[in-house]
Short mmCIF file of C-alpha atoms and ligand atoms in Angstrom, two decimals:
data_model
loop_
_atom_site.label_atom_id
_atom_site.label_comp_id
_atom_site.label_asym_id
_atom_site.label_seq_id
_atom_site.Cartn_x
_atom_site.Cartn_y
_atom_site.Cartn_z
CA UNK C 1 113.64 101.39 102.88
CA UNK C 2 110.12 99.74 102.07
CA UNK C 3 107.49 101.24 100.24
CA UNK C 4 104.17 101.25 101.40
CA UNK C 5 102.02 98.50 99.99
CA UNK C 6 98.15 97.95 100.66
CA UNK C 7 97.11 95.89 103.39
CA UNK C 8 95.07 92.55 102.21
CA UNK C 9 91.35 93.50 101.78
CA UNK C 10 89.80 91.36 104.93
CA UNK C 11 86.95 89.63 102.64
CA UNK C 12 86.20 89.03 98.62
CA UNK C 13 85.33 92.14 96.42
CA UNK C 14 81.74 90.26 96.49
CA UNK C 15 81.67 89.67 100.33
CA UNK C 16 79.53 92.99 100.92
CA UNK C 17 76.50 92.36 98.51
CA UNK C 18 73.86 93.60 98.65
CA UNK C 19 74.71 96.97 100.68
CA UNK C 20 77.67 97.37 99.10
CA UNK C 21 78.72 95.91 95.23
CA UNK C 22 81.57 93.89 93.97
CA UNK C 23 82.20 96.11 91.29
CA UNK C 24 82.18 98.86 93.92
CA UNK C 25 84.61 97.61 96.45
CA UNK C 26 86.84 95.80 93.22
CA UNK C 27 87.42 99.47 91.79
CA UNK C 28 87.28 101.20 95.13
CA UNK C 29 90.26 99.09 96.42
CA UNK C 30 92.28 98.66 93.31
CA UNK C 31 92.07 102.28 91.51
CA UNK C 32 91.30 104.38 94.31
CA UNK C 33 92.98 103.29 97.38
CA UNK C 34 95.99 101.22 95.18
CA UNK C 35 96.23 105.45 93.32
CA UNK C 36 96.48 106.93 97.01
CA UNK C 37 98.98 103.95 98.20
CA UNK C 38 101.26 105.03 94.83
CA UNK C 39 100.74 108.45 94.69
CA UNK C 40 102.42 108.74 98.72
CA UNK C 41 105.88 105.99 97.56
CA UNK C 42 105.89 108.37 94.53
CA UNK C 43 106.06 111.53 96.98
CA UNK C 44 108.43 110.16 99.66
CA UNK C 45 110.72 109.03 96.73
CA UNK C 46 112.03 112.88 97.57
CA UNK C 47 112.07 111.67 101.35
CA UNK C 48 113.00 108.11 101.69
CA UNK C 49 114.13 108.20 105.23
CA UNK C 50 110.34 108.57 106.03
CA UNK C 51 109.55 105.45 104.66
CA UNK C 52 110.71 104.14 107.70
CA UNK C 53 108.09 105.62 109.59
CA UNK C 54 104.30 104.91 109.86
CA UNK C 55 102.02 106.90 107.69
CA UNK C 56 99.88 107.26 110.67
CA UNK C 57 103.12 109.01 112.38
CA UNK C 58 103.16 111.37 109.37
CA UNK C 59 99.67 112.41 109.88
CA UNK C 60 99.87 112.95 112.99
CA UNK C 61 102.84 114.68 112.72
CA UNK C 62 102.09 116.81 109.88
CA UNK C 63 103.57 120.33 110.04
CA UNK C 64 107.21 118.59 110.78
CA UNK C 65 106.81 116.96 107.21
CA UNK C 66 108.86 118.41 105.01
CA UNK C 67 107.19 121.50 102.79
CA UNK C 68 107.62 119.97 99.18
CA UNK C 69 105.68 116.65 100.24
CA UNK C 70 103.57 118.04 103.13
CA UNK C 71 100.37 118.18 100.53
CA UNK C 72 101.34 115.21 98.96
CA UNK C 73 101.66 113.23 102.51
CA UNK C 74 98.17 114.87 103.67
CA UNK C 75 96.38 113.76 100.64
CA UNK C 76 97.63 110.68 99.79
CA UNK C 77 98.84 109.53 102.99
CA UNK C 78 95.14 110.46 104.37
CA UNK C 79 93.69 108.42 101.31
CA UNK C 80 95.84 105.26 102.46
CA UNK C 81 95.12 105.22 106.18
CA UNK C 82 91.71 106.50 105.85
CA UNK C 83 90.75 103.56 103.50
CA UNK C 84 92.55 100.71 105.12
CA UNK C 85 90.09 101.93 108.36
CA UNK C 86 87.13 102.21 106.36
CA UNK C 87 87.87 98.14 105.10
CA UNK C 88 88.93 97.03 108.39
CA UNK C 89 85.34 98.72 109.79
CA UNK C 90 83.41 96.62 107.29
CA UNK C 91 82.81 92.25 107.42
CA UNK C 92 80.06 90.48 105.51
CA UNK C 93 78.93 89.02 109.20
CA UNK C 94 76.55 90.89 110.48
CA UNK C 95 77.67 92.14 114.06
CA UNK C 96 75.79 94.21 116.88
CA UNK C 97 77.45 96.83 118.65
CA UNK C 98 77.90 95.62 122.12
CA UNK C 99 80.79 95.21 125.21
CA UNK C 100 82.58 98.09 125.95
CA UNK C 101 81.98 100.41 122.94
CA UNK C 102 78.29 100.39 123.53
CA UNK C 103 78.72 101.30 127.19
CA UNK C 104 81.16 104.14 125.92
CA UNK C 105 78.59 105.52 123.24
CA UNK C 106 75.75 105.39 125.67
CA UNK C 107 77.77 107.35 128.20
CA UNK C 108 78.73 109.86 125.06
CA UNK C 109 75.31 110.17 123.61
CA UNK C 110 72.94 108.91 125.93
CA UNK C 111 71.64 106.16 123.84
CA UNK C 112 73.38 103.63 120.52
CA UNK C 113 70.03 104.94 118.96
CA UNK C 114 71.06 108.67 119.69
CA UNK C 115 74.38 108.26 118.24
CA UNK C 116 73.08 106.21 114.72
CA UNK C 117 70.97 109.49 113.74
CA UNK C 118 73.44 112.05 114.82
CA UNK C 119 75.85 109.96 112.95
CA UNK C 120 73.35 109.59 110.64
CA UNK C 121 72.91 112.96 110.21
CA UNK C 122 76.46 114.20 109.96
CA UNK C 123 76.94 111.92 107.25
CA UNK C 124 74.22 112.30 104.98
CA UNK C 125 74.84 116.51 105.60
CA UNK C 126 78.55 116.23 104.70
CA UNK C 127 79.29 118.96 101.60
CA UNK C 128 81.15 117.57 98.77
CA UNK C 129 83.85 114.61 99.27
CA UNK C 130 84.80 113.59 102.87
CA UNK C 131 84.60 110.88 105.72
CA UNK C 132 82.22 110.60 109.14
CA UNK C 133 83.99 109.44 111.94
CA UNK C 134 83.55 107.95 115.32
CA UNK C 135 86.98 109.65 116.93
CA UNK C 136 88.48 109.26 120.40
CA UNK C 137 89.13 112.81 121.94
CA UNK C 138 90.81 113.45 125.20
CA UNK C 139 88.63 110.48 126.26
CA UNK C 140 85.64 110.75 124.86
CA UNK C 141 83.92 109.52 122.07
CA UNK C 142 83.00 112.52 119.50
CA UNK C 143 81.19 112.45 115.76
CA UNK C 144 83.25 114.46 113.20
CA UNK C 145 83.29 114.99 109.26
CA UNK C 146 86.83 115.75 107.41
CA UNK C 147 87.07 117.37 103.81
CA UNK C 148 88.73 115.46 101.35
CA UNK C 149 91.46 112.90 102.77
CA UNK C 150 92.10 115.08 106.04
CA UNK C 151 92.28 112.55 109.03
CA UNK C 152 91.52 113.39 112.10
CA UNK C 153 95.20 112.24 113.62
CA UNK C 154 96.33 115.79 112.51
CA UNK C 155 94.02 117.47 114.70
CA UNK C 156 94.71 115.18 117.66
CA UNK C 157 92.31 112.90 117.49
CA UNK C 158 91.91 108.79 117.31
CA UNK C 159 89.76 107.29 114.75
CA UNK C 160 87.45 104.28 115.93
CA UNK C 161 84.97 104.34 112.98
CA UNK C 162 84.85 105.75 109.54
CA UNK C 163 82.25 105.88 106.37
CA UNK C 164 83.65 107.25 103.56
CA UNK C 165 81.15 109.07 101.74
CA UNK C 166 83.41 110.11 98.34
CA UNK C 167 80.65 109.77 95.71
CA UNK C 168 83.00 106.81 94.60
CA UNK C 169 82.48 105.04 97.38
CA UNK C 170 78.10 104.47 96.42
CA UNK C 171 77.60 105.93 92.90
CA UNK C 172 77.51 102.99 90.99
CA UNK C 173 75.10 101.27 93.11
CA UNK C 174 73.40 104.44 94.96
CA UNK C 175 73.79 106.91 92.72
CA UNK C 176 73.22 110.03 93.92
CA UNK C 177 71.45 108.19 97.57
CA UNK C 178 74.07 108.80 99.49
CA UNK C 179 71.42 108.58 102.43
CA UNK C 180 70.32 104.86 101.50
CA UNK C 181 74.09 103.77 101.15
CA UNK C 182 74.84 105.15 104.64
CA UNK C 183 71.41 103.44 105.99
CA UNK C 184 72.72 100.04 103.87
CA UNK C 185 76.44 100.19 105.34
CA UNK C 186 75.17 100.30 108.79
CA UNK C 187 74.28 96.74 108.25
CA UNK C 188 78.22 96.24 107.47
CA UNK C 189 79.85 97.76 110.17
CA UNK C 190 82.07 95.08 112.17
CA UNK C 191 81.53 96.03 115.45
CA UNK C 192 84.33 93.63 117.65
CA UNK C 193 86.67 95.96 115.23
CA UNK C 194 85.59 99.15 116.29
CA UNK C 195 85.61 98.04 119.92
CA UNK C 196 89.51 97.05 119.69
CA UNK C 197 90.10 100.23 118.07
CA UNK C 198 88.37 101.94 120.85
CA UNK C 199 90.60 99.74 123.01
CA UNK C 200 93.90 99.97 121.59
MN1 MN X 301 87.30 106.29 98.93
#
């Protein structure tokens, strides 16, 4: 039996100035996403056979979770996998989106310009705390917000992008401009990454 542990952050707490702050990313990564990482080994304690399997697996397999952790595992399990995509999506190189993920979004929205404002859009419109995603869905690309720390593996669907628009992930920088840090963490997004999630 392991617990779950965090995967490495991919750059320095600093590597995302100026769109996105050290002091940001430190406390997003070590309080928030380390609290969502504990709060799940604390859960599955009750469980421990499911340690064996991938949180991902839970999600996607949520109603055959057990009852008494079934909250637990969609809340804190969806708080660890959502965040380790959100890093991952994210590099201090800036990247355009190109190969086969741009032909896919053209064919899916008709244009990568098309796609940035509805993302845009769905983003900045989002009520309360939540993610935007770029999703796979029975082979297509789709746009899609989740409340809280749902992911969209429960509802059958692949996630190849996320911005997580929790007011913890901008306020200290942003403060309530959630629309410039969605217009600033545009300039982050590492696009080879999104095209091998597409791929995978
Ligand atoms: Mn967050």
């Amino acid at each position: 039996m392991n617990k779950y542990t965090l995967p490495k952050l991919p750059y320095a707490f600093d590597a995302l100035e100026p769109y996105m702050d050290a002091k940001t990313v430190e406390i997003h990564y070590t309080k928030h996403h380390q609290g969502y990482c504990d709060k799940l080994n604390l859960a599955l304690e009750k469980h421990p056979a499911l340690f064996d399997k991938k949180v991902e697996d839970l999600l996607i397999g949520l109603d055959s979770v057990p009852l008494d952790i079934k909250t637990a595992v969609r809340n804190f399990g969806g708080g660890f996998v959502n965040h380790n995509l959100f890093w991952e999506c994210m590099s201090s190189k800036k990247s355009e989106c190109s190969g086969k993920i741009l032909t896919a979004i053209k064919n899916d929205f008709g244009s990568f310009e098309e796609f940035r404002k509805q993302f845009t859009a769905s983003a900045t419109t989002l009520f309360g705390s939540g993610y935007t995603w770029l999703v796979l869905s029975n082979g297509k690309l789709e746009i899609m917000n989740t409340k809280d720390q749902d992911s969209p593996l429960s509802v059958g669907k692949k996630p190849v992008l996320v911005i997580d628009v929790w007011e913890h992930s901008y306020y200290l920088k942003y403060q309530n401009k959630r629309a410039d840090f969605i217009d600033a963490w545009w300039d982050l997004v590492n696009w080879a990454h999104v095209e091998k999630k597409y791929l995978d």
